[in-house]
Amino acid sequence: MEYRIGQGYDVHQLREGLPMWLGGVQIPSTMGFVAHSDGDVAIHALCDALLGALAMGDIGHLFPDTSDEWKGVDSKVLLADVMGRVRSLGWQVGNVDITIALQAPKLAPHIDTMRSTLAGVMGIDVDRVSVKATTTEHLGFVGRGEGCEVWAVALLCRSL
Ligand code: MG
């Protein structure tokens, strides 16, 4: 087997009155993410990890926010597109691991739904998808409730 690893990072600003999409799931909240797409910052970081593993650029390059084609797009569509690119080159996902930093609301009740949703879109077993969440103890822009920060890593493998 040959292996590739990639990492992704994304930040979106929070604003009152927008829907909050994270990990493919709508989270009950009075605030959501400012974005050209649905603002699913977790999926964006995950896409960049997958693309990074194959040195295929980033989602801002593939799905430009200047294009009407991607305005308001469900980020699951972007993830499915990225997975198509990964598979077309013969790669499979070993595992992915996502860390979400958000002060509120608490994400613990939604973690398993995010994992199963992402696994479904990616066409992989749920035990290959890790989603973790933390606050930043009220420190920094995340802690002040101004935004959400996400890190993701992805391991890809392919038979030689
Ligand atoms: Mg983004």
XYZ file of C-alpha atoms and ligand atoms in Angstrom:
161
model
C 0.000 0.000 0.000
C 0.994 3.604 -0.427
C -0.285 6.266 1.943
C -0.958 10.006 1.837
C -1.889 12.326 4.690
C -3.537 15.723 4.444
C -4.623 18.452 6.821
C -7.292 21.095 6.464
C -8.224 24.215 8.398
C -11.131 26.635 8.130
C -12.775 29.465 10.036
C -16.199 31.024 9.594
C -17.712 34.015 11.323
C -20.887 33.610 13.383
C -23.880 35.853 12.835
C -27.307 36.008 14.455
C -30.233 34.713 12.400
C -28.375 32.331 10.060
C -28.786 28.531 10.036
C -25.899 26.637 11.626
C -24.613 23.734 9.532
C -21.732 21.674 10.951
C -20.569 18.241 9.839
C -23.500 17.995 7.433
C -26.030 18.466 10.249
C -28.192 21.470 11.109
C -27.482 22.418 14.722
C -30.247 24.169 16.694
C -28.869 27.670 17.324
C -29.891 31.300 16.983
C -26.581 31.887 15.137
C -25.040 30.479 11.966
C -22.003 30.930 9.751
C -21.417 33.772 7.313
C -20.468 32.179 3.985
C -20.996 31.977 0.232
C -21.999 28.310 0.727
C -24.078 26.924 3.620
C -21.018 27.738 5.780
C -20.339 24.191 6.975
C -16.871 24.952 8.270
C -16.289 21.336 9.366
C -16.931 19.955 5.884
C -14.741 22.678 4.374
C -11.793 21.687 6.586
C -12.429 18.008 5.798
C -12.465 18.681 2.039
C -9.179 20.556 2.327
C -7.619 17.648 4.245
C -8.674 15.197 1.510
C -7.480 17.518 -1.248
C -4.276 18.268 0.634
C -3.403 14.578 0.858
C -3.346 14.457 -2.958
C -1.871 17.961 -3.468
C -5.035 18.885 -5.384
C -5.326 22.439 -4.073
C -8.206 23.565 -1.873
C -11.967 24.012 -2.021
C -11.636 27.761 -2.531
C -9.819 26.929 -5.774
C -12.202 24.153 -6.895
C -15.452 25.888 -5.880
C -14.758 29.640 -6.028
C -16.896 31.919 -3.861
C -17.088 34.319 -6.793
C -19.158 31.752 -8.730
C -22.972 31.779 -8.556
C -22.820 28.030 -9.161
C -21.737 27.488 -5.547
C -23.855 30.206 -3.898
C -25.704 28.712 -0.921
C -24.528 25.220 -1.888
C -25.003 22.331 0.538
C -21.402 21.566 1.539
C -22.229 17.832 1.387
C -22.310 18.320 -2.408
C -18.752 19.664 -2.245
C -17.611 16.729 -0.088
C -19.193 14.226 -2.484
C -17.412 15.939 -5.391
C -14.061 15.811 -3.580
C -14.589 12.126 -2.733
C -15.271 11.450 -6.409
C -11.893 12.980 -7.254
C -10.179 10.912 -4.542
C -11.752 7.650 -5.739
C -11.151 8.354 -9.418
C -7.414 8.251 -8.685
C -7.763 4.880 -6.919
C -7.468 6.183 -3.361
C -9.502 5.045 -0.373
C -9.979 6.815 2.940
C -8.125 5.177 5.832
C -9.628 7.556 8.372
C -10.447 11.194 8.968
C -10.313 13.114 12.240
C -12.001 16.492 12.744
C -11.691 18.885 15.693
C -14.271 21.678 15.992
C -13.648 24.654 18.282
C -16.925 26.422 19.098
C -17.939 28.147 22.316
C -21.690 27.527 21.994
C -23.912 25.632 21.571
C -22.481 22.413 22.989
C -21.988 19.927 20.143
C -21.812 16.679 22.139
C -25.454 15.689 21.369
C -24.765 16.014 17.611
C -21.377 14.314 17.244
C -22.683 10.849 16.332
C -25.124 12.299 13.787
C -22.272 14.262 12.201
C -20.117 11.118 12.040
C -22.829 9.011 10.397
C -23.797 11.822 8.016
C -20.204 12.409 6.892
C -19.548 8.661 6.586
C -22.669 8.342 4.420
C -21.633 11.153 2.076
C -18.091 9.772 1.870
C -19.250 6.167 1.384
C -17.081 4.825 4.214
C -17.681 3.087 7.538
C -18.545 5.361 10.432
C -15.658 3.993 12.498
C -13.312 5.713 10.057
C -14.811 9.128 10.848
C -13.904 10.929 14.065
C -15.517 14.229 15.073
C -14.410 15.969 18.244
C -15.538 19.266 19.710
C -14.084 21.668 22.220
C -14.698 25.158 23.510
C -11.737 27.505 23.949
C -12.641 28.336 27.564
C -13.918 31.772 26.484
C -10.495 32.710 25.051
C -9.914 34.301 21.655
C -12.414 34.895 18.833
C -13.922 31.439 19.291
C -14.310 31.976 23.003
C -16.010 35.342 22.449
C -18.563 33.605 20.217
C -17.422 35.433 17.090
C -16.635 32.352 15.008
C -15.835 28.678 14.666
C -12.472 27.106 13.893
C -11.996 23.570 12.545
C -8.965 21.353 11.930
C -9.144 18.086 9.981
C -6.708 15.377 8.975
C -7.240 12.621 6.420
C -5.252 9.470 5.693
C -5.635 7.992 2.219
C -4.371 4.618 1.016
C -4.005 2.917 -2.362
C -2.717 -0.479 -3.469
C 0.611 -0.302 -5.281
Mg -15.085 27.724 4.437
